[in-house]
């Protein structure tokens, strides 16, 4: 462990022979002047964080004998720091042919039909054809990644796959993708070019949270539920179209879309959780569907431009679902129900 850590002057390292079977934890951490590393034949196990903070490392080669990270850790544990930005020049990880577990393609690492790691120095990741899964945290906080292109056959994107990739601008996904995991694209603030796959069924918590530059988004019709913050914090979105088969929006599921111009709720929607659609500040009219059964507290709160709303008489909700920003109490909200006699003009319970 830490055998060559902090050796900042060393610019070349050569393994001799094939007797080394294990490299310990943090073995080359901050060996910041090495550009290439050729791991020895016969190597089987490498400890976590063995190669973290090697800022000049451009290429590393793993032998066919390599079996994995010690204690069953995932491959990114070799290179990435969990709670920090991962910046470096590493563009190529080469796995020798004949390795029964791993292989490499255009510098990235795969385990059978799963992508397990994209090196932090890669700007454009072209995912290998035939890949079915992008595993958890394959490029977490990789500051240099700008574009990801996946091909037909991809089915799942794992938790935190591209978490906090602040420079990621373009993601092209095939329509075969069915699941996007928790926080998969959380914090991808520069993402502009993106279209949700048509066969997408599941969107995890925080999956598309804080995509500040997205202007248009269509939730595919196979999605029936929006989990907490799953599609939320969209500062500049103008056109947001929901799945026609959406049944449930969890607490804060679609909170914060201040520039969205319309909100059309699907007829199959049954429940909206706490602050489910809060802070849709630019919408002027809202029609709640007749199938809607319940709306949580502040469900449509802080929608300060709202002028009229239709509410079917069967819906159960609290008095604060249309709570507005302090200082806007003089604005009028016209509320209509199924029966003309029950329509209310500027009711106090809806404006405070």
PDB file of N, CA and C in Angstrom, residues 263-347:
ATOM      1  N   UNK A 263     -48.080  23.838 -18.963  1.00  0.00           N
ATOM      2  CA  UNK A 263     -48.067  22.583 -18.224  1.00  0.00           C
ATOM      3  C   UNK A 263     -49.365  21.854 -18.519  1.00  0.00           C
ATOM      4  N   UNK A 264     -49.276  20.820 -19.364  1.00  0.00           N
ATOM      5  CA  UNK A 264     -50.440  20.013 -19.704  1.00  0.00           C
ATOM      6  C   UNK A 264     -50.338  18.688 -18.964  1.00  0.00           C
ATOM      7  N   UNK A 265     -51.263  18.474 -18.044  1.00  0.00           N
ATOM      8  CA  UNK A 265     -51.248  17.256 -17.228  1.00  0.00           C
ATOM      9  C   UNK A 265     -52.028  16.149 -17.926  1.00  0.00           C
ATOM     10  N   UNK A 266     -51.447  14.943 -18.011  1.00  0.00           N
ATOM     11  CA  UNK A 266     -52.128  13.842 -18.715  1.00  0.00           C
ATOM     12  C   UNK A 266     -53.370  13.357 -17.964  1.00  0.00           C
ATOM     13  N   UNK A 267     -54.327  12.832 -18.697  1.00  0.00           N
ATOM     14  CA  UNK A 267     -55.600  12.391 -18.124  1.00  0.00           C
ATOM     15  C   UNK A 267     -55.434  11.222 -17.155  1.00  0.00           C
ATOM     16  N   UNK A 268     -54.379  10.439 -17.313  1.00  0.00           N
ATOM     17  CA  UNK A 268     -54.182   9.273 -16.454  1.00  0.00           C
ATOM     18  C   UNK A 268     -53.490   9.599 -15.137  1.00  0.00           C
ATOM     19  N   UNK A 269     -53.092  10.848 -14.939  1.00  0.00           N
ATOM     20  CA  UNK A 269     -52.407  11.243 -13.714  1.00  0.00           C
ATOM     21  C   UNK A 269     -53.335  11.066 -12.513  1.00  0.00           C
ATOM     22  N   UNK A 270     -52.850  10.346 -11.480  1.00  0.00           N
ATOM     23  CA  UNK A 270     -53.655  10.050 -10.303  1.00  0.00           C
ATOM     24  C   UNK A 270     -53.194  10.793  -9.058  1.00  0.00           C
ATOM     25  N   UNK A 271     -51.893  11.059  -8.930  1.00  0.00           N
ATOM     26  CA  UNK A 271     -51.420  11.717  -7.712  1.00  0.00           C
ATOM     27  C   UNK A 271     -50.201  12.589  -7.984  1.00  0.00           C
ATOM     28  N   UNK A 272     -50.141  13.692  -7.245  1.00  0.00           N
ATOM     29  CA  UNK A 272     -49.009  14.613  -7.281  1.00  0.00           C
ATOM     30  C   UNK A 272     -48.548  14.816  -5.846  1.00  0.00           C
ATOM     31  N   UNK A 273     -47.277  14.584  -5.572  1.00  0.00           N
ATOM     32  CA  UNK A 273     -46.753  14.685  -4.226  1.00  0.00           C
ATOM     33  C   UNK A 273     -46.401  16.109  -3.825  1.00  0.00           C
ATOM     34  N   UNK A 274     -45.854  16.238  -2.636  1.00  0.00           N
ATOM     35  CA  UNK A 274     -45.435  17.528  -2.084  1.00  0.00           C
ATOM     36  C   UNK A 274     -44.507  18.252  -3.058  1.00  0.00           C
ATOM     37  N   UNK A 275     -44.882  19.463  -3.422  1.00  0.00           N
ATOM     38  CA  UNK A 275     -44.116  20.299  -4.353  1.00  0.00           C
ATOM     39  C   UNK A 275     -43.810  19.587  -5.673  1.00  0.00           C
ATOM     40  N   UNK A 276     -44.713  18.727  -6.087  1.00  0.00           N
ATOM     41  CA  UNK A 276     -44.494  17.968  -7.323  1.00  0.00           C
ATOM     42  C   UNK A 276     -44.239  18.847  -8.529  1.00  0.00           C
ATOM     43  N   UNK A 277     -45.019  19.944  -8.662  1.00  0.00           N
ATOM     44  CA  UNK A 277     -44.856  20.893  -9.763  1.00  0.00           C
ATOM     45  C   UNK A 277     -44.663  22.314  -9.225  1.00  0.00           C
ATOM     46  N   UNK A 278     -44.033  22.433  -8.101  1.00  0.00           N
ATOM     47  CA  UNK A 278     -43.805  23.752  -7.527  1.00  0.00           C
ATOM     48  C   UNK A 278     -42.794  24.553  -8.355  1.00  0.00           C
ATOM     49  N   UNK A 279     -42.969  25.882  -8.320  1.00  0.00           N
ATOM     50  CA  UNK A 279     -42.084  26.823  -9.000  1.00  0.00           C
ATOM     51  C   UNK A 279     -42.110  26.674 -10.530  1.00  0.00           C
ATOM     52  N   UNK A 280     -43.307  26.483 -11.079  1.00  0.00           N
ATOM     53  CA  UNK A 280     -43.511  26.647 -12.513  1.00  0.00           C
ATOM     54  C   UNK A 280     -44.020  28.083 -12.686  1.00  0.00           C
ATOM     55  N   UNK A 281     -43.137  29.020 -12.637  1.00  0.00           N
ATOM     56  CA  UNK A 281     -43.474  30.429 -12.434  1.00  0.00           C
ATOM     57  C   UNK A 281     -44.099  31.110 -13.644  1.00  0.00           C
ATOM     58  N   UNK A 282     -43.995  30.505 -14.829  1.00  0.00           N
ATOM     59  CA  UNK A 282     -44.440  31.204 -16.039  1.00  0.00           C
ATOM     60  C   UNK A 282     -45.773  30.720 -16.586  1.00  0.00           C
ATOM     61  N   UNK A 283     -46.330  29.656 -16.056  1.00  0.00           N
ATOM     62  CA  UNK A 283     -47.603  29.155 -16.593  1.00  0.00           C
ATOM     63  C   UNK A 283     -48.747  30.057 -16.130  1.00  0.00           C
ATOM     64  N   UNK A 284     -49.722  30.261 -17.017  1.00  0.00           N
ATOM     65  CA  UNK A 284     -50.844  31.147 -16.688  1.00  0.00           C
ATOM     66  C   UNK A 284     -52.147  30.388 -16.478  1.00  0.00           C
ATOM     67  N   UNK A 285     -52.242  29.185 -17.030  1.00  0.00           N
ATOM     68  CA  UNK A 285     -53.474  28.407 -16.880  1.00  0.00           C
ATOM     69  C   UNK A 285     -53.122  26.955 -16.566  1.00  0.00           C
ATOM     70  N   UNK A 286     -53.972  26.335 -15.771  1.00  0.00           N
ATOM     71  CA  UNK A 286     -53.744  24.944 -15.393  1.00  0.00           C
ATOM     72  C   UNK A 286     -55.072  24.217 -15.303  1.00  0.00           C
ATOM     73  N   UNK A 287     -55.135  23.039 -15.907  1.00  0.00           N
ATOM     74  CA  UNK A 287     -56.331  22.204 -15.823  1.00  0.00           C
ATOM     75  C   UNK A 287     -55.952  20.875 -15.201  1.00  0.00           C
ATOM     76  N   UNK A 288     -56.498  20.603 -14.028  1.00  0.00           N
ATOM     77  CA  UNK A 288     -56.220  19.339 -13.364  1.00  0.00           C
ATOM     78  C   UNK A 288     -57.106  18.255 -13.965  1.00  0.00           C
ATOM     79  N   UNK A 289     -56.529  17.103 -14.309  1.00  0.00           N
ATOM     80  CA  UNK A 289     -57.313  16.046 -14.956  1.00  0.00           C
ATOM     81  C   UNK A 289     -58.344  15.427 -14.018  1.00  0.00           C
ATOM     82  N   UNK A 290     -59.420  14.914 -14.580  1.00  0.00           N
ATOM     83  CA  UNK A 290     -60.508  14.351 -13.783  1.00  0.00           C
ATOM     84  C   UNK A 290     -60.093  13.074 -13.048  1.00  0.00           C
ATOM     85  N   UNK A 291     -59.065  12.411 -13.549  1.00  0.00           N
ATOM     86  CA  UNK A 291     -58.611  11.188 -12.884  1.00  0.00           C
ATOM     87  C   UNK A 291     -57.711  11.435 -11.688  1.00  0.00           C
ATOM     88  N   UNK A 292     -57.316  12.694 -11.495  1.00  0.00           N
ATOM     89  CA  UNK A 292     -56.428  13.043 -10.383  1.00  0.00           C
ATOM     90  C   UNK A 292     -57.168  12.869  -9.062  1.00  0.00           C
ATOM     91  N   UNK A 293     -56.552  12.112  -8.137  1.00  0.00           N
ATOM     92  CA  UNK A 293     -57.203  11.798  -6.872  1.00  0.00           C
ATOM     93  C   UNK A 293     -56.642  12.592  -5.700  1.00  0.00           C
ATOM     94  N   UNK A 294     -55.373  12.913  -5.744  1.00  0.00           N
ATOM     95  CA  UNK A 294     -54.784  13.622  -4.616  1.00  0.00           C
ATOM     96  C   UNK A 294     -53.626  14.504  -5.068  1.00  0.00           C
ATOM     97  N   UNK A 295     -53.468  15.636  -4.348  1.00  0.00           N
ATOM     98  CA  UNK A 295     -52.357  16.555  -4.577  1.00  0.00           C
ATOM     99  C   UNK A 295     -51.753  16.886  -3.218  1.00  0.00           C
ATOM    100  N   UNK A 296     -50.451  16.695  -3.073  1.00  0.00           N
ATOM    101  CA  UNK A 296     -49.775  16.973  -1.820  1.00  0.00           C
ATOM    102  C   UNK A 296     -49.598  18.459  -1.564  1.00  0.00           C
ATOM    103  N   UNK A 297     -49.156  18.791  -0.370  1.00  0.00           N
ATOM    104  CA  UNK A 297     -48.941  20.174   0.011  1.00  0.00           C
ATOM    105  C   UNK A 297     -48.032  20.906  -0.959  1.00  0.00           C
ATOM    106  N   UNK A 298     -48.413  22.138  -1.298  1.00  0.00           N
ATOM    107  CA  UNK A 298     -47.640  22.985  -2.204  1.00  0.00           C
ATOM    108  C   UNK A 298     -47.396  22.314  -3.553  1.00  0.00           C
ATOM    109  N   UNK A 299     -48.341  21.489  -3.952  1.00  0.00           N
ATOM    110  CA  UNK A 299     -48.187  20.731  -5.196  1.00  0.00           C
ATOM    111  C   UNK A 299     -47.904  21.589  -6.411  1.00  0.00           C
ATOM    112  N   UNK A 300     -48.560  22.776  -6.476  1.00  0.00           N
ATOM    113  CA  UNK A 300     -48.343  23.709  -7.590  1.00  0.00           C
ATOM    114  C   UNK A 300     -47.980  25.091  -7.042  1.00  0.00           C
ATOM    115  N   UNK A 301     -47.273  25.110  -5.928  1.00  0.00           N
ATOM    116  CA  UNK A 301     -46.946  26.365  -5.258  1.00  0.00           C
ATOM    117  C   UNK A 301     -45.956  27.211  -6.047  1.00  0.00           C
ATOM    118  N   UNK A 302     -45.958  28.501  -5.761  1.00  0.00           N
ATOM    119  CA  UNK A 302     -45.010  29.469  -6.323  1.00  0.00           C
ATOM    120  C   UNK A 302     -45.135  29.600  -7.842  1.00  0.00           C
ATOM    121  N   UNK A 303     -46.319  29.259  -8.353  1.00  0.00           N
ATOM    122  CA  UNK A 303     -46.611  29.492  -9.771  1.00  0.00           C
ATOM    123  C   UNK A 303     -47.267  30.865  -9.859  1.00  0.00           C
ATOM    124  N   UNK A 304     -46.464  31.899  -9.723  1.00  0.00           N
ATOM    125  CA  UNK A 304     -46.981  33.250  -9.491  1.00  0.00           C
ATOM    126  C   UNK A 304     -47.665  33.884 -10.691  1.00  0.00           C
ATOM    127  N   UNK A 305     -47.493  33.311 -11.888  1.00  0.00           N
ATOM    128  CA  UNK A 305     -48.157  33.847 -13.070  1.00  0.00           C
ATOM    129  C   UNK A 305     -49.503  33.185 -13.323  1.00  0.00           C
ATOM    130  N   UNK A 306     -49.854  32.223 -12.501  1.00  0.00           N
ATOM    131  CA  UNK A 306     -51.088  31.467 -12.691  1.00  0.00           C
ATOM    132  C   UNK A 306     -52.298  32.374 -12.502  1.00  0.00           C
ATOM    133  N   UNK A 307     -53.171  32.390 -13.501  1.00  0.00           N
ATOM    134  CA  UNK A 307     -54.359  33.243 -13.460  1.00  0.00           C
ATOM    135  C   UNK A 307     -55.651  32.446 -13.320  1.00  0.00           C
ATOM    136  N   UNK A 308     -55.658  31.225 -13.865  1.00  0.00           N
ATOM    137  CA  UNK A 308     -56.881  30.434 -13.771  1.00  0.00           C
ATOM    138  C   UNK A 308     -56.541  28.952 -13.669  1.00  0.00           C
ATOM    139  N   UNK A 309     -57.419  28.221 -12.981  1.00  0.00           N
ATOM    140  CA  UNK A 309     -57.209  26.795 -12.802  1.00  0.00           C
ATOM    141  C   UNK A 309     -58.555  26.079 -12.755  1.00  0.00           C
ATOM    142  N   UNK A 310     -58.600  24.921 -13.390  1.00  0.00           N
ATOM    143  CA  UNK A 310     -59.793  24.069 -13.333  1.00  0.00           C
ATOM    144  C   UNK A 310     -59.499  22.904 -12.400  1.00  0.00           C
ATOM    145  N   UNK A 311     -60.389  22.699 -11.410  1.00  0.00           N
ATOM    146  CA  UNK A 311     -60.198  21.637 -10.425  1.00  0.00           C
ATOM    147  C   UNK A 311     -61.442  20.764 -10.382  1.00  0.00           C
ATOM    148  N   UNK A 312     -61.364  19.504 -10.806  1.00  0.00           N
ATOM    149  CA  UNK A 312     -62.507  18.600 -10.666  1.00  0.00           C
ATOM    150  C   UNK A 312     -62.899  18.449  -9.198  1.00  0.00           C
ATOM    151  N   UNK A 313     -64.167  18.265  -8.935  1.00  0.00           N
ATOM    152  CA  UNK A 313     -64.683  18.267  -7.560  1.00  0.00           C
ATOM    153  C   UNK A 313     -64.249  17.060  -6.745  1.00  0.00           C
ATOM    154  N   UNK A 314     -63.714  16.002  -7.388  1.00  0.00           N
ATOM    155  CA  UNK A 314     -63.358  14.784  -6.658  1.00  0.00           C
ATOM    156  C   UNK A 314     -61.959  14.814  -6.050  1.00  0.00           C
ATOM    157  N   UNK A 315     -61.176  15.841  -6.310  1.00  0.00           N
ATOM    158  CA  UNK A 315     -59.774  15.856  -5.888  1.00  0.00           C
ATOM    159  C   UNK A 315     -59.646  16.271  -4.425  1.00  0.00           C
ATOM    160  N   UNK A 316     -58.780  15.562  -3.708  1.00  0.00           N
ATOM    161  CA  UNK A 316     -58.464  15.906  -2.323  1.00  0.00           C
ATOM    162  C   UNK A 316     -57.121  16.637  -2.287  1.00  0.00           C
ATOM    163  N   UNK A 317     -57.097  17.759  -1.585  1.00  0.00           N
ATOM    164  CA  UNK A 317     -55.851  18.518  -1.524  1.00  0.00           C
ATOM    165  C   UNK A 317     -55.862  19.444  -0.316  1.00  0.00           C
ATOM    166  N   UNK A 318     -54.675  19.938   0.032  1.00  0.00           N
ATOM    167  CA  UNK A 318     -54.553  20.877   1.139  1.00  0.00           C
ATOM    168  C   UNK A 318     -54.726  22.301   0.633  1.00  0.00           C
ATOM    169  N   UNK A 319     -54.907  23.248   1.553  1.00  0.00           N
ATOM    170  CA  UNK A 319     -55.183  24.629   1.168  1.00  0.00           C
ATOM    171  C   UNK A 319     -53.993  25.344   0.541  1.00  0.00           C
ATOM    172  N   UNK A 320     -52.791  24.763   0.657  1.00  0.00           N
ATOM    173  CA  UNK A 320     -51.602  25.488   0.189  1.00  0.00           C
ATOM    174  C   UNK A 320     -51.079  24.993  -1.157  1.00  0.00           C
ATOM    175  N   UNK A 321     -51.892  24.266  -1.914  1.00  0.00           N
ATOM    176  CA  UNK A 321     -51.343  23.708  -3.159  1.00  0.00           C
ATOM    177  C   UNK A 321     -50.982  24.799  -4.165  1.00  0.00           C
ATOM    178  N   UNK A 322     -51.637  25.987  -4.065  1.00  0.00           N
ATOM    179  CA  UNK A 322     -51.301  27.091  -4.959  1.00  0.00           C
ATOM    180  C   UNK A 322     -50.651  28.245  -4.196  1.00  0.00           C
ATOM    181  N   UNK A 323     -49.955  27.924  -3.142  1.00  0.00           N
ATOM    182  CA  UNK A 323     -49.276  28.941  -2.345  1.00  0.00           C
ATOM    183  C   UNK A 323     -48.375  29.789  -3.242  1.00  0.00           C
ATOM    184  N   UNK A 324     -48.415  31.113  -3.049  1.00  0.00           N
ATOM    185  CA  UNK A 324     -47.640  31.998  -3.907  1.00  0.00           C
ATOM    186  C   UNK A 324     -46.537  32.698  -3.126  1.00  0.00           C
ATOM    187  N   UNK A 325     -45.629  33.324  -3.865  1.00  0.00           N
ATOM    188  CA  UNK A 325     -44.493  33.999  -3.264  1.00  0.00           C
ATOM    189  C   UNK A 325     -44.966  35.186  -2.426  1.00  0.00           C
ATOM    190  N   UNK A 326     -44.351  35.372  -1.285  1.00  0.00           N
ATOM    191  CA  UNK A 326     -44.703  36.485  -0.419  1.00  0.00           C
ATOM    192  C   UNK A 326     -44.520  37.801  -1.166  1.00  0.00           C
ATOM    193  N   UNK A 327     -45.532  38.650  -1.083  1.00  0.00           N
ATOM    194  CA  UNK A 327     -45.503  39.914  -1.800  1.00  0.00           C
ATOM    195  C   UNK A 327     -46.385  39.900  -3.038  1.00  0.00           C
ATOM    196  N   UNK A 328     -46.931  38.712  -3.380  1.00  0.00           N
ATOM    197  CA  UNK A 328     -47.796  38.591  -4.559  1.00  0.00           C
ATOM    198  C   UNK A 328     -49.248  38.350  -4.169  1.00  0.00           C
ATOM    199  N   UNK A 329     -49.601  38.659  -2.920  1.00  0.00           N
ATOM    200  CA  UNK A 329     -50.922  38.312  -2.405  1.00  0.00           C
ATOM    201  C   UNK A 329     -52.056  39.054  -3.103  1.00  0.00           C
ATOM    202  N   UNK A 330     -51.761  40.168  -3.780  1.00  0.00           N
ATOM    203  CA  UNK A 330     -52.825  40.934  -4.416  1.00  0.00           C
ATOM    204  C   UNK A 330     -53.232  40.372  -5.775  1.00  0.00           C
ATOM    205  N   UNK A 331     -52.527  39.376  -6.263  1.00  0.00           N
ATOM    206  CA  UNK A 331     -52.868  38.778  -7.550  1.00  0.00           C
ATOM    207  C   UNK A 331     -54.093  37.893  -7.411  1.00  0.00           C
ATOM    208  N   UNK A 332     -54.916  37.867  -8.469  1.00  0.00           N
ATOM    209  CA  UNK A 332     -56.142  37.086  -8.447  1.00  0.00           C
ATOM    210  C   UNK A 332     -55.951  35.748  -9.151  1.00  0.00           C
ATOM    211  N   UNK A 333     -56.541  34.724  -8.582  1.00  0.00           N
ATOM    212  CA  UNK A 333     -56.553  33.402  -9.199  1.00  0.00           C
ATOM    213  C   UNK A 333     -58.005  32.975  -9.361  1.00  0.00           C
ATOM    214  N   UNK A 334     -58.392  32.685 -10.587  1.00  0.00           N
ATOM    215  CA  UNK A 334     -59.762  32.267 -10.867  1.00  0.00           C
ATOM    216  C   UNK A 334     -59.809  30.748 -10.878  1.00  0.00           C
ATOM    217  N   UNK A 335     -60.673  30.205 -10.045  1.00  0.00           N
ATOM    218  CA  UNK A 335     -60.770  28.756  -9.872  1.00  0.00           C
ATOM    219  C   UNK A 335     -62.122  28.281 -10.377  1.00  0.00           C
ATOM    220  N   UNK A 336     -62.096  27.245 -11.217  1.00  0.00           N
ATOM    221  CA  UNK A 336     -63.328  26.688 -11.771  1.00  0.00           C
ATOM    222  C   UNK A 336     -63.410  25.207 -11.431  1.00  0.00           C
ATOM    223  N   UNK A 337     -64.641  24.727 -11.184  1.00  0.00           N
ATOM    224  CA  UNK A 337     -64.867  23.313 -10.907  1.00  0.00           C
ATOM    225  C   UNK A 337     -65.860  22.764 -11.920  1.00  0.00           C
ATOM    226  N   UNK A 338     -66.302  21.523 -11.694  1.00  0.00           N
ATOM    227  CA  UNK A 338     -67.235  20.880 -12.621  1.00  0.00           C
ATOM    228  C   UNK A 338     -68.555  21.640 -12.751  1.00  0.00           C
ATOM    229  N   UNK A 339     -69.013  22.189 -11.629  1.00  0.00           N
ATOM    230  CA  UNK A 339     -70.303  22.864 -11.603  1.00  0.00           C
ATOM    231  C   UNK A 339     -70.093  24.376 -11.546  1.00  0.00           C
ATOM    232  N   UNK A 340     -70.822  25.083 -12.382  1.00  0.00           N
ATOM    233  CA  UNK A 340     -70.674  26.534 -12.438  1.00  0.00           C
ATOM    234  C   UNK A 340     -70.964  27.162 -11.080  1.00  0.00           C
ATOM    235  N   UNK A 341     -71.915  26.594 -10.366  1.00  0.00           N
ATOM    236  CA  UNK A 341     -72.301  27.154  -9.071  1.00  0.00           C
ATOM    237  C   UNK A 341     -71.201  27.035  -8.029  1.00  0.00           C
ATOM    238  N   UNK A 342     -70.256  26.127  -8.268  1.00  0.00           N
ATOM    239  CA  UNK A 342     -69.186  25.912  -7.306  1.00  0.00           C
ATOM    240  C   UNK A 342     -67.913  26.673  -7.675  1.00  0.00           C
ATOM    241  N   UNK A 343     -67.929  27.374  -8.794  1.00  0.00           N
ATOM    242  CA  UNK A 343     -66.757  28.127  -9.200  1.00  0.00           C
ATOM    243  C   UNK A 343     -66.513  29.280  -8.236  1.00  0.00           C
ATOM    244  N   UNK A 344     -65.265  29.562  -7.964  1.00  0.00           N
ATOM    245  CA  UNK A 344     -64.898  30.536  -6.951  1.00  0.00           C
ATOM    246  C   UNK A 344     -63.959  31.559  -7.565  1.00  0.00           C
ATOM    247  N   UNK A 345     -64.132  32.811  -7.199  1.00  0.00           N
ATOM    248  CA  UNK A 345     -63.252  33.866  -7.711  1.00  0.00           C
ATOM    249  C   UNK A 345     -62.353  34.374  -6.586  1.00  0.00           C
ATOM    250  N   UNK A 346     -61.038  34.311  -6.836  1.00  0.00           N
ATOM    251  CA  UNK A 346     -60.043  34.836  -5.897  1.00  0.00           C
ATOM    252  C   UNK A 346     -60.240  34.332  -4.465  1.00  0.00           C
ATOM    253  N   UNK A 347     -60.293  33.017  -4.228  1.00  0.00           N
ATOM    254  CA  UNK A 347     -60.509  32.507  -2.877  1.00  0.00           C
ATOM    255  C   UNK A 347     -59.246  32.629  -2.043  1.00  0.00           C
TER     256      UNK A 347
END
